[in-house]
Each structure stands twice: as structure tokens, then as C-alpha cells.
Coordinates of N, CA and C in Angstrom, one line a residue:
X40 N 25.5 11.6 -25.7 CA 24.1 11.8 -26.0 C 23.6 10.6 -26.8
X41 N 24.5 9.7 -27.6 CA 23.9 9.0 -28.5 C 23.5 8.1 -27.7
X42 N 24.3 7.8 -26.7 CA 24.2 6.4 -25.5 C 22.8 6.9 -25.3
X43 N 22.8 7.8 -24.9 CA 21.5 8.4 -24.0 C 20.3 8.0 -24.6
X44 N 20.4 8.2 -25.8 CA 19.2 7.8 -26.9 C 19.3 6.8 -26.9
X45 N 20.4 5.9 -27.6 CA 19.9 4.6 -27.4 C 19.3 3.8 -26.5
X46 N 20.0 4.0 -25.5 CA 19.5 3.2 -24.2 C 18.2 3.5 -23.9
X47 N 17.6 4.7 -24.1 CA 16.1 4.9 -24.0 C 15.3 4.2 -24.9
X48 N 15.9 4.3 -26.2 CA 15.0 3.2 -27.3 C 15.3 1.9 -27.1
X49 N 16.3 1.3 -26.4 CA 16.3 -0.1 -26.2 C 15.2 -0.1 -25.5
X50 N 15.0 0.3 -24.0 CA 14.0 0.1 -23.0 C 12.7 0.1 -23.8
X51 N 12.7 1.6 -24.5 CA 11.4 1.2 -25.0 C 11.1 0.0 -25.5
X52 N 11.8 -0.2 -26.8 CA 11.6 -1.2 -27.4 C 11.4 -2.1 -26.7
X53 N 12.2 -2.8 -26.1 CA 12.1 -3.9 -25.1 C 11.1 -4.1 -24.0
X54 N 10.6 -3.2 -23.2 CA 9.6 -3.1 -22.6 C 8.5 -3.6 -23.5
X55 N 8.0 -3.0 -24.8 CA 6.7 -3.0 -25.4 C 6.5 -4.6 -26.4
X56 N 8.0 -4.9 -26.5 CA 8.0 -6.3 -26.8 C 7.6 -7.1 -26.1
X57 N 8.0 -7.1 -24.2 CA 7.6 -8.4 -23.8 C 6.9 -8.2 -23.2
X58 N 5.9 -6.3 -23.1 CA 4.6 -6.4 -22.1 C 3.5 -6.0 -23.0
X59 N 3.4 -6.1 -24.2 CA 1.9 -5.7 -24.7 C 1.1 -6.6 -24.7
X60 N 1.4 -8.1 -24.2 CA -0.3 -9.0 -23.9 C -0.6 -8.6 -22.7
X61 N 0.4 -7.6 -22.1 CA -0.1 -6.7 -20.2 C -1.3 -5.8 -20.7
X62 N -1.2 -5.2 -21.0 CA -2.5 -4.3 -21.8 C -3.6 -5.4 -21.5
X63 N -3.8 -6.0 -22.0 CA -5.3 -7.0 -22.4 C -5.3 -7.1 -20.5
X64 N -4.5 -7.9 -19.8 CA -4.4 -8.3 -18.3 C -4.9 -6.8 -17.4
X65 N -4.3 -6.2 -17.9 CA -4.2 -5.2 -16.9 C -5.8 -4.1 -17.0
X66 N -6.5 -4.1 -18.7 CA -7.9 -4.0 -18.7 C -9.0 -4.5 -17.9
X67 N -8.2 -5.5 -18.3 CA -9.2 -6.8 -17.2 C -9.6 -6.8 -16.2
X68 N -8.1 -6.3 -15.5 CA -8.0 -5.9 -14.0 C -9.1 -4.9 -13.3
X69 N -8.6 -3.8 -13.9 CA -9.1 -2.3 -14.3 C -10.9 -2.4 -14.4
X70 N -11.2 -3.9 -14.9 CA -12.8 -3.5 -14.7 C -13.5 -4.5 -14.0
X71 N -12.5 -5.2 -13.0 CA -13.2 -5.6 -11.8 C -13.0 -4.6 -10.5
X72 N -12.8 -3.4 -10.4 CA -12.9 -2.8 -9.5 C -13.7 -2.6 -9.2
X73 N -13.9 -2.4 -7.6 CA -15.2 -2.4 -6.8 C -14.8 -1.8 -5.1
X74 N -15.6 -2.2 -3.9 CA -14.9 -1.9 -3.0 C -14.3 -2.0 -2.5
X75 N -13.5 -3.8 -2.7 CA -12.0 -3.9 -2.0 C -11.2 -4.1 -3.0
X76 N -11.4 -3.7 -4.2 CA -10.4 -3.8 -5.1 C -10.5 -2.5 -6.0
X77 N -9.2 -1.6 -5.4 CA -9.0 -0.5 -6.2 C -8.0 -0.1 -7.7
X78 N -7.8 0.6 -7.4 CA -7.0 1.0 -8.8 C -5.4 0.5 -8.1
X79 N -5.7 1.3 -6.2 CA -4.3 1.3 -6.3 C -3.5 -0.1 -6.1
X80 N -4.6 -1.0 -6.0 CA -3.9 -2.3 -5.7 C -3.4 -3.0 -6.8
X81 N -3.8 -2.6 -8.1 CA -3.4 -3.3 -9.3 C -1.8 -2.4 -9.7
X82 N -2.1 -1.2 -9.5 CA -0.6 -0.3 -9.9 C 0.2 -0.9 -8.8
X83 N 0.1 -0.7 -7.5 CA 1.0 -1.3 -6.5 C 1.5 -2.9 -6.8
X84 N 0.6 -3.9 -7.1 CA 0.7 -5.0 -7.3 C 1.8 -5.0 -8.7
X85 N 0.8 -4.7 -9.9 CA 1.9 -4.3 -11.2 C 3.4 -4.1 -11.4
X86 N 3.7 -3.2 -10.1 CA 5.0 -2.5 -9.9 C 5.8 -3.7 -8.8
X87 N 4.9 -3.9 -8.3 CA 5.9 -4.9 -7.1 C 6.0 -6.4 -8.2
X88 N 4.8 -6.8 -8.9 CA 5.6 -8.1 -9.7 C 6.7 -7.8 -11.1
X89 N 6.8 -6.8 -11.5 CA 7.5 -5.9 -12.5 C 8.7 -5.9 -12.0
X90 N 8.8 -5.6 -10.4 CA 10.1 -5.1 -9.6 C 10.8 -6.7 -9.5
X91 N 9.6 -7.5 -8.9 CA 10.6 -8.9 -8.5 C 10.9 -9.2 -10.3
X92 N 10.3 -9.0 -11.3 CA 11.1 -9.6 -12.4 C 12.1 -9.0 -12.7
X93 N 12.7 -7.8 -12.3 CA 14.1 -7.1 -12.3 C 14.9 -8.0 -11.7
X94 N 14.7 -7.7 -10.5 CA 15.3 -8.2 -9.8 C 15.8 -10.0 -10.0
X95 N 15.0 -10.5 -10.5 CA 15.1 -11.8 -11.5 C 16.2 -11.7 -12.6
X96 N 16.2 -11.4 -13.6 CA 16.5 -10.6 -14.7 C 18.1 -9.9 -14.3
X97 N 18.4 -9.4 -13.5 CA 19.4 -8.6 -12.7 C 20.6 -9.7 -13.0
X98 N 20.6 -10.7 -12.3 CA 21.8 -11.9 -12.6 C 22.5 -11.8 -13.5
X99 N 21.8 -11.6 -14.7 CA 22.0 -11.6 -16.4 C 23.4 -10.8 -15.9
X100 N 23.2 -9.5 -15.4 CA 24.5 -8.2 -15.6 C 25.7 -8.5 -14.7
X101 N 25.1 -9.8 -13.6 CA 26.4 -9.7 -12.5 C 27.0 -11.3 -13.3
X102 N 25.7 -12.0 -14.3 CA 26.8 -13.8 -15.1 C 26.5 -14.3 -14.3
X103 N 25.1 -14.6 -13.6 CA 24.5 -15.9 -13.0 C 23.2 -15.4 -13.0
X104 N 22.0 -16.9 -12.2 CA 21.0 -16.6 -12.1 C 20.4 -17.2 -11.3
X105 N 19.5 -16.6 -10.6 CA 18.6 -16.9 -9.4 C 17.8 -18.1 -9.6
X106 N 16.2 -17.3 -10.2 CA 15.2 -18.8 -10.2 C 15.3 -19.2 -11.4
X107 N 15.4 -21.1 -11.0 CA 15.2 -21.7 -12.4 C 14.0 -20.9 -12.5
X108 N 13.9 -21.5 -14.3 CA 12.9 -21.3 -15.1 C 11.6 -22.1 -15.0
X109 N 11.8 -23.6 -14.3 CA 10.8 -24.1 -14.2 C 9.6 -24.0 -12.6
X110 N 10.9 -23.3 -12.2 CA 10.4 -22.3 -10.6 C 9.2 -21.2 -10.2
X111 N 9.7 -20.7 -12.0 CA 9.0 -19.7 -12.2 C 7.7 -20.0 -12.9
X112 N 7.7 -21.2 -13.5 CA 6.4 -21.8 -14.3 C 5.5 -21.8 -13.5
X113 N 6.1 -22.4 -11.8 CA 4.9 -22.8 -11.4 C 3.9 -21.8 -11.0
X114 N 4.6 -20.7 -10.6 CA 3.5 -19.1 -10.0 C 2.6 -19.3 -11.5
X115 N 2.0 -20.1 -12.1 CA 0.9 -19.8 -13.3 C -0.1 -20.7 -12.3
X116 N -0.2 -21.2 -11.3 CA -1.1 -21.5 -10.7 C -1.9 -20.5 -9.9
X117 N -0.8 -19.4 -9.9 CA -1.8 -18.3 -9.0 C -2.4 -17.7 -9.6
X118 N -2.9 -17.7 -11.1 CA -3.8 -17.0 -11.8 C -5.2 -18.4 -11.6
X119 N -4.7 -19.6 -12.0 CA -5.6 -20.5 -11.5 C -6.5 -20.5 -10.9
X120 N -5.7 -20.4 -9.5 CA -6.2 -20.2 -8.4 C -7.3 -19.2 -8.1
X121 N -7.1 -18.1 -8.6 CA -7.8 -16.7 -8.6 C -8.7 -17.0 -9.3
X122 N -8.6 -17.0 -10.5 CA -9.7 -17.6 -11.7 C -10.5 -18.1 -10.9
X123 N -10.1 -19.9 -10.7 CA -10.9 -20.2 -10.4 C -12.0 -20.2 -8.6
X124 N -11.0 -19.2 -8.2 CA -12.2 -19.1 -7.2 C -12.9 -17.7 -6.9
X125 N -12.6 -17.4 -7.9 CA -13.6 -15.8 -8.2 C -15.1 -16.2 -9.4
X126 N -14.4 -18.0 -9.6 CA -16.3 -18.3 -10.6 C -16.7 -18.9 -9.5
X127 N -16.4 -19.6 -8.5 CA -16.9 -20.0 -7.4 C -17.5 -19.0 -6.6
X128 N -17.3 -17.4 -6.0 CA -17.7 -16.8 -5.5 C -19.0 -16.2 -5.9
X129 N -20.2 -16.5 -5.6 CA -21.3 -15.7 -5.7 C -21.5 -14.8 -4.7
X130 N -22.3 -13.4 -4.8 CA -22.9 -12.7 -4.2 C -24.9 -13.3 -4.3
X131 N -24.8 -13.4 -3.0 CA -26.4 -13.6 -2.9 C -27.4 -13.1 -2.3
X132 N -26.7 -12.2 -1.7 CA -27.7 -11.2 -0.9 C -27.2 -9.7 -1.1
X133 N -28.2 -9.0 -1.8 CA -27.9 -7.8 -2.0 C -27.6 -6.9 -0.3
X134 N -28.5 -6.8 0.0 CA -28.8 -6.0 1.6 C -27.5 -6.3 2.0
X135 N -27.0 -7.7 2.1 CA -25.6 -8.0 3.2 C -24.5 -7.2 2.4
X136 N -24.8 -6.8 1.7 CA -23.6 -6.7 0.2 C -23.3 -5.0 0.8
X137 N -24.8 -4.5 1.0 CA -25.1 -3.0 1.4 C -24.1 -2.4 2.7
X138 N -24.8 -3.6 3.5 CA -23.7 -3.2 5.1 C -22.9 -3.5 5.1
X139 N -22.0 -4.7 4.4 CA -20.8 -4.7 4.0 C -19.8 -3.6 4.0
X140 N -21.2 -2.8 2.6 CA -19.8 -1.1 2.4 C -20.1 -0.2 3.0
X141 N -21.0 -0.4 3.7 CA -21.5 0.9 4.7 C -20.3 0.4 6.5
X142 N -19.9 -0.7 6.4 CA -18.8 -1.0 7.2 C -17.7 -1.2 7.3
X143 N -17.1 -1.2 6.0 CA -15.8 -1.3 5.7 C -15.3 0.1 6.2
X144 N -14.0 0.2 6.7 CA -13.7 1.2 7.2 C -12.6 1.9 5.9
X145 N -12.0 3.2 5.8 CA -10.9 3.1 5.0 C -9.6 2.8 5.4
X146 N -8.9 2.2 4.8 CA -7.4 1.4 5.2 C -6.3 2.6 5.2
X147 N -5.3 2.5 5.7 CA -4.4 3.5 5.5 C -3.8 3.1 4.1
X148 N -3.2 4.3 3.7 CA -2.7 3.9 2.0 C -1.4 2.7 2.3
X149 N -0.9 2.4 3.2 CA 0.2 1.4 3.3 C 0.0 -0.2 3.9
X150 N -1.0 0.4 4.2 CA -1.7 -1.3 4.5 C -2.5 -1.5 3.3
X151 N -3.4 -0.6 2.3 CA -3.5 -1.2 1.0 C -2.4 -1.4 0.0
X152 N -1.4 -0.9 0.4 CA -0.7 -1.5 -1.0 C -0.2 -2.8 -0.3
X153 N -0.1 -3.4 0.4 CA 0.6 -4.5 1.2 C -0.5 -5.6 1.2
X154 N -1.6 -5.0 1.0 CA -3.1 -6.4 0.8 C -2.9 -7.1 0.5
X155 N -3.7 -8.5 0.8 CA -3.5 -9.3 -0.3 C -4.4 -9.2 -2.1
X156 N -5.0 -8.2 -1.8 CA -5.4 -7.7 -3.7 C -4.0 -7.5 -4.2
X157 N -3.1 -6.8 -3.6 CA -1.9 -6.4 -4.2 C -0.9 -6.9 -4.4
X158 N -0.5 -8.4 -3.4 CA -0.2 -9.4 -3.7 C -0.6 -10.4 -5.0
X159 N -1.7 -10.4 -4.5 CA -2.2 -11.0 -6.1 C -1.8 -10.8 -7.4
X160 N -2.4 -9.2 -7.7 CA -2.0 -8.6 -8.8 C -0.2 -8.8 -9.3
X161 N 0.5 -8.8 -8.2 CA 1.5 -8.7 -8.6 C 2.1 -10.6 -9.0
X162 N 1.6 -11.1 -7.7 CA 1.8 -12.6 -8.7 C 1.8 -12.8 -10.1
X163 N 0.1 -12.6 -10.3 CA -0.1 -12.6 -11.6 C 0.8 -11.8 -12.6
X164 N 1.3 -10.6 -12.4 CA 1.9 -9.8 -12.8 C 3.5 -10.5 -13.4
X165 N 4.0 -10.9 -12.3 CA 5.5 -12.2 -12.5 C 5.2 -13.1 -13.5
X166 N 4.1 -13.9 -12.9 CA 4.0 -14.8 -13.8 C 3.8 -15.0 -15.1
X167 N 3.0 -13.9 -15.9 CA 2.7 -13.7 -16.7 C 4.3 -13.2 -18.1
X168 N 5.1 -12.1 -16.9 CA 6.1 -11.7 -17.3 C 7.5 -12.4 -17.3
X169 N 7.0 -14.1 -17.0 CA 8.3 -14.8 -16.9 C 9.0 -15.0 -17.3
X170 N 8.3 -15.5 -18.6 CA 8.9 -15.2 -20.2 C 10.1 -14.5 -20.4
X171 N 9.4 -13.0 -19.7 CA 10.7 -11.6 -20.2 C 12.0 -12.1 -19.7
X172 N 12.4 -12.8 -18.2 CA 13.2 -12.5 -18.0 C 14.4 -13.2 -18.8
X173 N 13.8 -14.2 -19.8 CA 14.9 -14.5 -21.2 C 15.2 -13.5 -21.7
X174 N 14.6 -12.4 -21.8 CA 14.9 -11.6 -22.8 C 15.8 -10.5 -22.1
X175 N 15.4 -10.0 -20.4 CA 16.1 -9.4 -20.2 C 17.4 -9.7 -19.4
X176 N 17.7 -10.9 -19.2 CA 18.9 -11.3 -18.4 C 20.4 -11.0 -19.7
X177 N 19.9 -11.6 -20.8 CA 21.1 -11.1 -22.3 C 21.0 -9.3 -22.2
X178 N 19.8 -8.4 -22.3 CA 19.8 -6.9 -22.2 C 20.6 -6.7 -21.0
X179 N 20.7 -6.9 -20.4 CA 21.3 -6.8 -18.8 C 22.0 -7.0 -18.8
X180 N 23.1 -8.2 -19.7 CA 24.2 -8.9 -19.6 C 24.8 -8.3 -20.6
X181 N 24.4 -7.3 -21.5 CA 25.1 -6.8 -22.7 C 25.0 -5.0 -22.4
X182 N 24.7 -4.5 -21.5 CA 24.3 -3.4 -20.9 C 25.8 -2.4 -20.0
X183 N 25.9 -1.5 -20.4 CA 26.8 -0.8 -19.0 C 26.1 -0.3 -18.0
X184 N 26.5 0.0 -17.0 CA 25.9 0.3 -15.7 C 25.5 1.7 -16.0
X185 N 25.7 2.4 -16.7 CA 25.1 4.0 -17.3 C 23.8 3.3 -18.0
X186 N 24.0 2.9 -18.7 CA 23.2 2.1 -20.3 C 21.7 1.5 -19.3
X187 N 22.5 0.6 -18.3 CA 21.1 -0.6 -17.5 C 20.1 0.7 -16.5
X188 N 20.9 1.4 -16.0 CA 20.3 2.3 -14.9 C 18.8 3.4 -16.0
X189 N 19.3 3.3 -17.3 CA 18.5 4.1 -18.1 C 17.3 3.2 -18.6
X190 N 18.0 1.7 -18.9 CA 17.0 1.4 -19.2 C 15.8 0.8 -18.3
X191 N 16.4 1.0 -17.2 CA 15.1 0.4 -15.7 C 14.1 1.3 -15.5
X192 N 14.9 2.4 -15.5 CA 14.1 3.5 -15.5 C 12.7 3.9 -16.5
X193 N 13.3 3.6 -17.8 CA 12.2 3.9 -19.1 C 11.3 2.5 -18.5
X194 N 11.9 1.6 -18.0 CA 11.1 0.6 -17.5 C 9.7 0.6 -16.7
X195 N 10.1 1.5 -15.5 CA 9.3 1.7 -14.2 C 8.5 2.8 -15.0
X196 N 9.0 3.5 -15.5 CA 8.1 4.4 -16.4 C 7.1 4.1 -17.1
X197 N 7.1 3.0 -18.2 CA 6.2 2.7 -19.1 C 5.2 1.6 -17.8
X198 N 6.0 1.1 -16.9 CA 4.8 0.4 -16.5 C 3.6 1.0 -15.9
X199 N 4.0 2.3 -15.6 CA 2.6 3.4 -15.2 C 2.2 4.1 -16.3
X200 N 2.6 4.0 -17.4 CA 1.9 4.1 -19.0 C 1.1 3.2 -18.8
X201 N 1.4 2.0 -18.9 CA 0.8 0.6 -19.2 C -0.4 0.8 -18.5
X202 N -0.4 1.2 -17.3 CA -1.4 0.8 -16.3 C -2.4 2.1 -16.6
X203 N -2.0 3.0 -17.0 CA -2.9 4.5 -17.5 C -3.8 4.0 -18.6
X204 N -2.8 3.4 -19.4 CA -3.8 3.2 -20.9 C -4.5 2.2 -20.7
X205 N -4.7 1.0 -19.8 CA -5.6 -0.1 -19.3 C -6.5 0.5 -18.9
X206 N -6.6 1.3 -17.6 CA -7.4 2.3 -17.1 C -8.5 2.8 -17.9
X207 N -7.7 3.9 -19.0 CA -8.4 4.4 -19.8 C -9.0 3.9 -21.0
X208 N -9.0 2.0 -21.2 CA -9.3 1.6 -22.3 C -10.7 0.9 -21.8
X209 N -11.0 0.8 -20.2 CA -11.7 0.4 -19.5 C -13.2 1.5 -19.6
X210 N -12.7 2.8 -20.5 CA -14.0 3.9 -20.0 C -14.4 3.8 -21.8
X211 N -13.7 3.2 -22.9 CA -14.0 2.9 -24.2 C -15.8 2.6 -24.3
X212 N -16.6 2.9 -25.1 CA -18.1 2.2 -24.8 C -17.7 0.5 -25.4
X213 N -17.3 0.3 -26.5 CA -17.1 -1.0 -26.2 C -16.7 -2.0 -25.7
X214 N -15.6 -1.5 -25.3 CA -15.2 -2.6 -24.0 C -15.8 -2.7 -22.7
X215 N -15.9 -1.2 -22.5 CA -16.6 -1.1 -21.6 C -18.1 -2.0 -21.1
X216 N -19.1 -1.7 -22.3 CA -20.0 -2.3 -22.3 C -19.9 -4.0 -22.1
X217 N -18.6 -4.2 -22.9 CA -18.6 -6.1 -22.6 C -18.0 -6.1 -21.6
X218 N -17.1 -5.5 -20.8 CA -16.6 -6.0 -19.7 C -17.9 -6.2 -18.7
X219 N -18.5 -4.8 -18.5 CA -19.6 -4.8 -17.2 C -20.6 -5.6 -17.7
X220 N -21.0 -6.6 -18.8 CA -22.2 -7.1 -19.1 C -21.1 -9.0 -18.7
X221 N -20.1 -8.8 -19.2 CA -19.2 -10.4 -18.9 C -18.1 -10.8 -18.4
X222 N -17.9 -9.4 -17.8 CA -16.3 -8.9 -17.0 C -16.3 -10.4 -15.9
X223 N -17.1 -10.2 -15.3 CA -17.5 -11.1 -13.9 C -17.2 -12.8 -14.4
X224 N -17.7 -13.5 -15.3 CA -17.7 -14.7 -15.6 C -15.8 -14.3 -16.4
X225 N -15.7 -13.6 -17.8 CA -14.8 -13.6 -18.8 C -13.5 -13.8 -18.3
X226 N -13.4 -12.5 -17.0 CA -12.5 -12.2 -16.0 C -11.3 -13.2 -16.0
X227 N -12.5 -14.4 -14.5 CA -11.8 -15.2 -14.5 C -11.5 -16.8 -14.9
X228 N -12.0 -16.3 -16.3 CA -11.9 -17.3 -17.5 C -10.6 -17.4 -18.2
X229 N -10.2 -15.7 -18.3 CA -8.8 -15.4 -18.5 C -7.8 -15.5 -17.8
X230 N -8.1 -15.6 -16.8 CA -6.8 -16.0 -15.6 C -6.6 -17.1 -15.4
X231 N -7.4 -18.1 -15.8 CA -7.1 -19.8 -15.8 C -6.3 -19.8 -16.8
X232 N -6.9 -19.5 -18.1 CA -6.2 -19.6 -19.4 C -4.7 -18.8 -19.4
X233 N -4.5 -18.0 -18.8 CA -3.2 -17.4 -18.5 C -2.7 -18.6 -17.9
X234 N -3.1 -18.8 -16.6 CA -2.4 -19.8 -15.8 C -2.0 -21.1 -16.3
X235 N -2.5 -21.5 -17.1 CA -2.1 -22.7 -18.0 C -1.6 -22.3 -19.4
X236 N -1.4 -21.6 -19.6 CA -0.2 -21.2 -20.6 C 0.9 -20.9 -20.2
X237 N 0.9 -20.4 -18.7 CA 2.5 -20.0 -18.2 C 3.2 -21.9 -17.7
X238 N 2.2 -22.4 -17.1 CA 2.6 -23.8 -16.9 C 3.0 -24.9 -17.9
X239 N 2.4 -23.9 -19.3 CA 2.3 -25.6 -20.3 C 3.4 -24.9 -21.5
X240 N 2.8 -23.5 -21.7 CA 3.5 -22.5 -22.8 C 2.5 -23.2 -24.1
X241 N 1.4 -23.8 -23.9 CA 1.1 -24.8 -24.8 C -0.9 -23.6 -25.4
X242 N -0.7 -23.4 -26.4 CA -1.8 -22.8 -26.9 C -3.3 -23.4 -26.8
X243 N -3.0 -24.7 -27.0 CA -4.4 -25.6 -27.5 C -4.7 -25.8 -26.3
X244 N -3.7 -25.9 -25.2 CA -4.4 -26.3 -23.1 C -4.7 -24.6 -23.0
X245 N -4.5 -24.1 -23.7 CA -4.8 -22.6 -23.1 C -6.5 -22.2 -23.6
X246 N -6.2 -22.8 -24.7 CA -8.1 -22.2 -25.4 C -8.9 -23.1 -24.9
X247 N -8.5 -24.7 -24.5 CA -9.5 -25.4 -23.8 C -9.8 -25.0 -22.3
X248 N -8.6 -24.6 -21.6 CA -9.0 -24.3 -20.6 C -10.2 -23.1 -20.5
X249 N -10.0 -22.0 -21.4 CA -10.3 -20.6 -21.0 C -12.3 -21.2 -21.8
X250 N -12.3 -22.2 -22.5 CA -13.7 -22.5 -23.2 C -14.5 -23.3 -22.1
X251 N -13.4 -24.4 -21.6 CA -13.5 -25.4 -20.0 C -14.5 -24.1 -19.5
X252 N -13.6 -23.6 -18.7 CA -13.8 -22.7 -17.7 C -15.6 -21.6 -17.9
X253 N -15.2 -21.2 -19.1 CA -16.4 -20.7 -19.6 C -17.5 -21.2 -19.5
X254 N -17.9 -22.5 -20.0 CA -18.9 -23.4 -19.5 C -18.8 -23.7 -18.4
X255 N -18.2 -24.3 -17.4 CA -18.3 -24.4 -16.3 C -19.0 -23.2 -15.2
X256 N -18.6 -22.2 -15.8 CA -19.3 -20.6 -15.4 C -20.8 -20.7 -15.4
X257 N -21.0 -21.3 -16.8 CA -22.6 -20.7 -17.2 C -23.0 -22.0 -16.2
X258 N -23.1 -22.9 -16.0 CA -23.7 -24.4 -15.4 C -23.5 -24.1 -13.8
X259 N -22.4 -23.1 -13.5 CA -22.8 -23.1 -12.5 C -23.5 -21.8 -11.8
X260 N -23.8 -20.3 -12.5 CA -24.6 -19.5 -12.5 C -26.2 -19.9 -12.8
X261 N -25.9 -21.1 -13.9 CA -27.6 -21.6 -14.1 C -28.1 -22.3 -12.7
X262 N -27.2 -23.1 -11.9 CA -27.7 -24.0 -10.7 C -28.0 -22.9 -9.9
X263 N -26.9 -22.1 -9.6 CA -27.4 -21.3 -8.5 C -28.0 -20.2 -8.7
X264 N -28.8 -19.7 -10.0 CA -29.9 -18.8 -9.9 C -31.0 -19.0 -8.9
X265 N -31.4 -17.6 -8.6 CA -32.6 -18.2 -7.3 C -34.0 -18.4 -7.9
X266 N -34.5 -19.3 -7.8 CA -36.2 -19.7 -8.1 C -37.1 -18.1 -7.9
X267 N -38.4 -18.3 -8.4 CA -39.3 -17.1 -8.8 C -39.6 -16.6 -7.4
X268 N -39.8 -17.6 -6.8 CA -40.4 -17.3 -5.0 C -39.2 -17.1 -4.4
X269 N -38.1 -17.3 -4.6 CA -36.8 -16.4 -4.0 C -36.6 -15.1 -4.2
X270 N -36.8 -15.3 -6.1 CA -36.5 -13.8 -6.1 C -37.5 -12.6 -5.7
X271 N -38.9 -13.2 -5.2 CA -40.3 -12.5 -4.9 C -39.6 -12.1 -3.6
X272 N -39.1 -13.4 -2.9 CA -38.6 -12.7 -1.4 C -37.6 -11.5 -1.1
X273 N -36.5 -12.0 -2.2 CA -35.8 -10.7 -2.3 C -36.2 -9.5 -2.4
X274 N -37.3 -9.3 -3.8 CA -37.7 -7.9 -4.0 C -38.4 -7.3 -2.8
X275 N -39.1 -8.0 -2.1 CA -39.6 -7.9 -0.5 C -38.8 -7.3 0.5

């Protein structure tokens, strides 16, 4: 029984050590949802980059290891990447926006978790959690096979904690209110700035980037606002 306890408090512990800046990510997530981007693609995504970091991590208990470390730096371009082409993406036409979702058909639940939303999420998800697998390859390597199977478990567990309390920190009035007022630009201001801290590990390229990025938002929301006689034709 005492193993049993322990090994449950290692997981915990260890879990909330190297995923509580997931919280902030996974809010984030949680309040760009819209019509092609659900809940379930972030939990599916979460769990599938969570799984490849096991599976990473895993080596530690057999005394070897898979991906270099610097292999793993580079997936911080896939927050980049997203970032930056989710400030590039404008919506410009309301009406097309309308038949859009009056067209979309529903997907079967196994071709949405297989999306590429759910791909994404989970990149980001690895990348972010690269870090851990320092921490978990020694847990894993100092672990009994009773001891590791307990602690994967408390694992897979909290990561659908994790993903509940993002959820639910998304319906807060204050967050709430900042997300839907700067979710859109803030978003993916934060995923650059992620993306260059998993590449550099460097703080001061992380706040330039994510302030970079910020400005670059507003300058280019100010160019492409539509003139007074656009917006007359719109309301038309």
C-alpha cells in the first residue's frame, strides 16, 4: 500500500511540476474555439502530444534514448508557424463566413480526432513539454514496472484534469472577457513566443518576440481595416 501511495504522489507531483505553464496554453486553446476547432481536437491533440512524450521519456526505464534533444527543439517552429499564420488570416466577409457553416457537414468523431486541428494541438503540445522529458527519462529510470505503470496512469489522468480546468477557466468573467475582446490577435502572439523559447530556452527572444508579434498584429489589422464606403457596402 505504501508503494501504492507513493507512486501516486510521485505522478502527481511530477506531472504538476512540468505541466502547469500547460494551464495558460491550453486556456488559450480553449478560447479559440469556433467551427472547425472543437474542444475535441485540443483534448485528442493534448493526449496524442502527451502520449508521444511518453513514449520519448520511456527509454529512460529500458537505459537509452530516442530523440536527441536538439531534435526535439526544433518542433518550437510549429507553434511559430501557427502563430504566425493565424495573424495573417483575416476573415473579410461576414455572409461567406455564414455559408461556410451552413455547409460544413459533421465529420465522424474519428476523422476529427485525426484532423489536422488535432495534429497541431498535439505538436504544440510535445513541444512545449520537451523539457519534461529530462525530468521524466531519471522517473522512469528509477521506477519499477508496478511503480511506472502507476505513475502513467495518474499521468493520462491529470492530463484530462488539465484540460477540464482550462475549459472551465475559459467561462471565468475575466478571462473570459480578455480572451473574446484579444484572444484573436494575443492567441497567436503566444505561440510565437512559445515557439522561440522552446528553440532558444532564451527569455529576453521570448518577450521580444511575443511584443514583435504584437505590433506586427496591430499594423497589420490597421492596413487591412475596410474604408467607410466598404464598410457602408457591407452593412448593405
Amino acid at each position: 500500500m505504501s508503494d501504492l501511495v507513493t507512486a501516486i504522489t510521485t505522478g502527481i507531483t511530477a506531472f504538476t511540476a512540468t505541466n502547469i505553464d500547460d494551464i495558460v496554453i491550453l486556456t488559450l486553446l480553449f478560447s479559440q474555439i469556433d467551427k472547425t476547432f472543437r474542444s475535441r481536437h485540443i483534448l485528442g491533440g493534448q493526449y496524442l502530444g502527451f502520449a508521444a512524450l511518453i513514449v520519448a521519456s520511456l527509454p529512460g526505464f529500458f537505459g537509452g534514448l530516442i530523440i536527441p534533444q536538439d531534435w526535439i527543439r526544433l518542433l518550437g517552429l510549429m507553434p511559430i508557424i501557427i502563430g504566425m499564420s493565424s495573424l495573417l488570416k483575416r476573415e473579410d466577409d461576414l455572409v461567406e463566413e455564414v455559408e461556410e457553416e451552413t455547409e460544413v457537414s459533421c465529420p465522424s468523431r474519428i476523422a476529427s480526432f485525426i484532423s489536422p486541428q488535432t495534429f497541431n494541438v498535439a505538436a504544440i503540445a510535445f513541444a512545449n513539454g520537451s523539457d519534461n522529458i529530462s525530468i521524466y527519462v531519471p522517473l522512469f529510470a528509477n521506477s519499477e514496472l508496478d511503480s511506472l505503470l502507476i505513475i502513467l496512469s495518474v499521468f493520462f489522468a491529470l492530463v484530462g484534469v488539465w484540460c477540464y480546468a482550462a475549459y472551465k477557466l475559459t467561462y471565468l468573467p475575466a478571462i473570459a472577457n480578455f480572451l473574446t475582446e484579444n484572444g484573436n490577435t494575443f492567441v497567436p502572439c503566444i505561440l510565437v513566443g512559445l515557439g522561440i523559447f522552446i528553440v532558444t530556452e532564451n527569455f529576453t527572444w521570448t518577450l521580444l518576440s511575443v511584443v514583435s508579434s504584437y505590433i506586427f498584429s496591430l499594423i497589420l489589422g490597421f492596413n487591412t481595416q475596410p474604408s467607410s464606403e466598404e464598410q457602408e457596402k457591407l452593412s448593405i
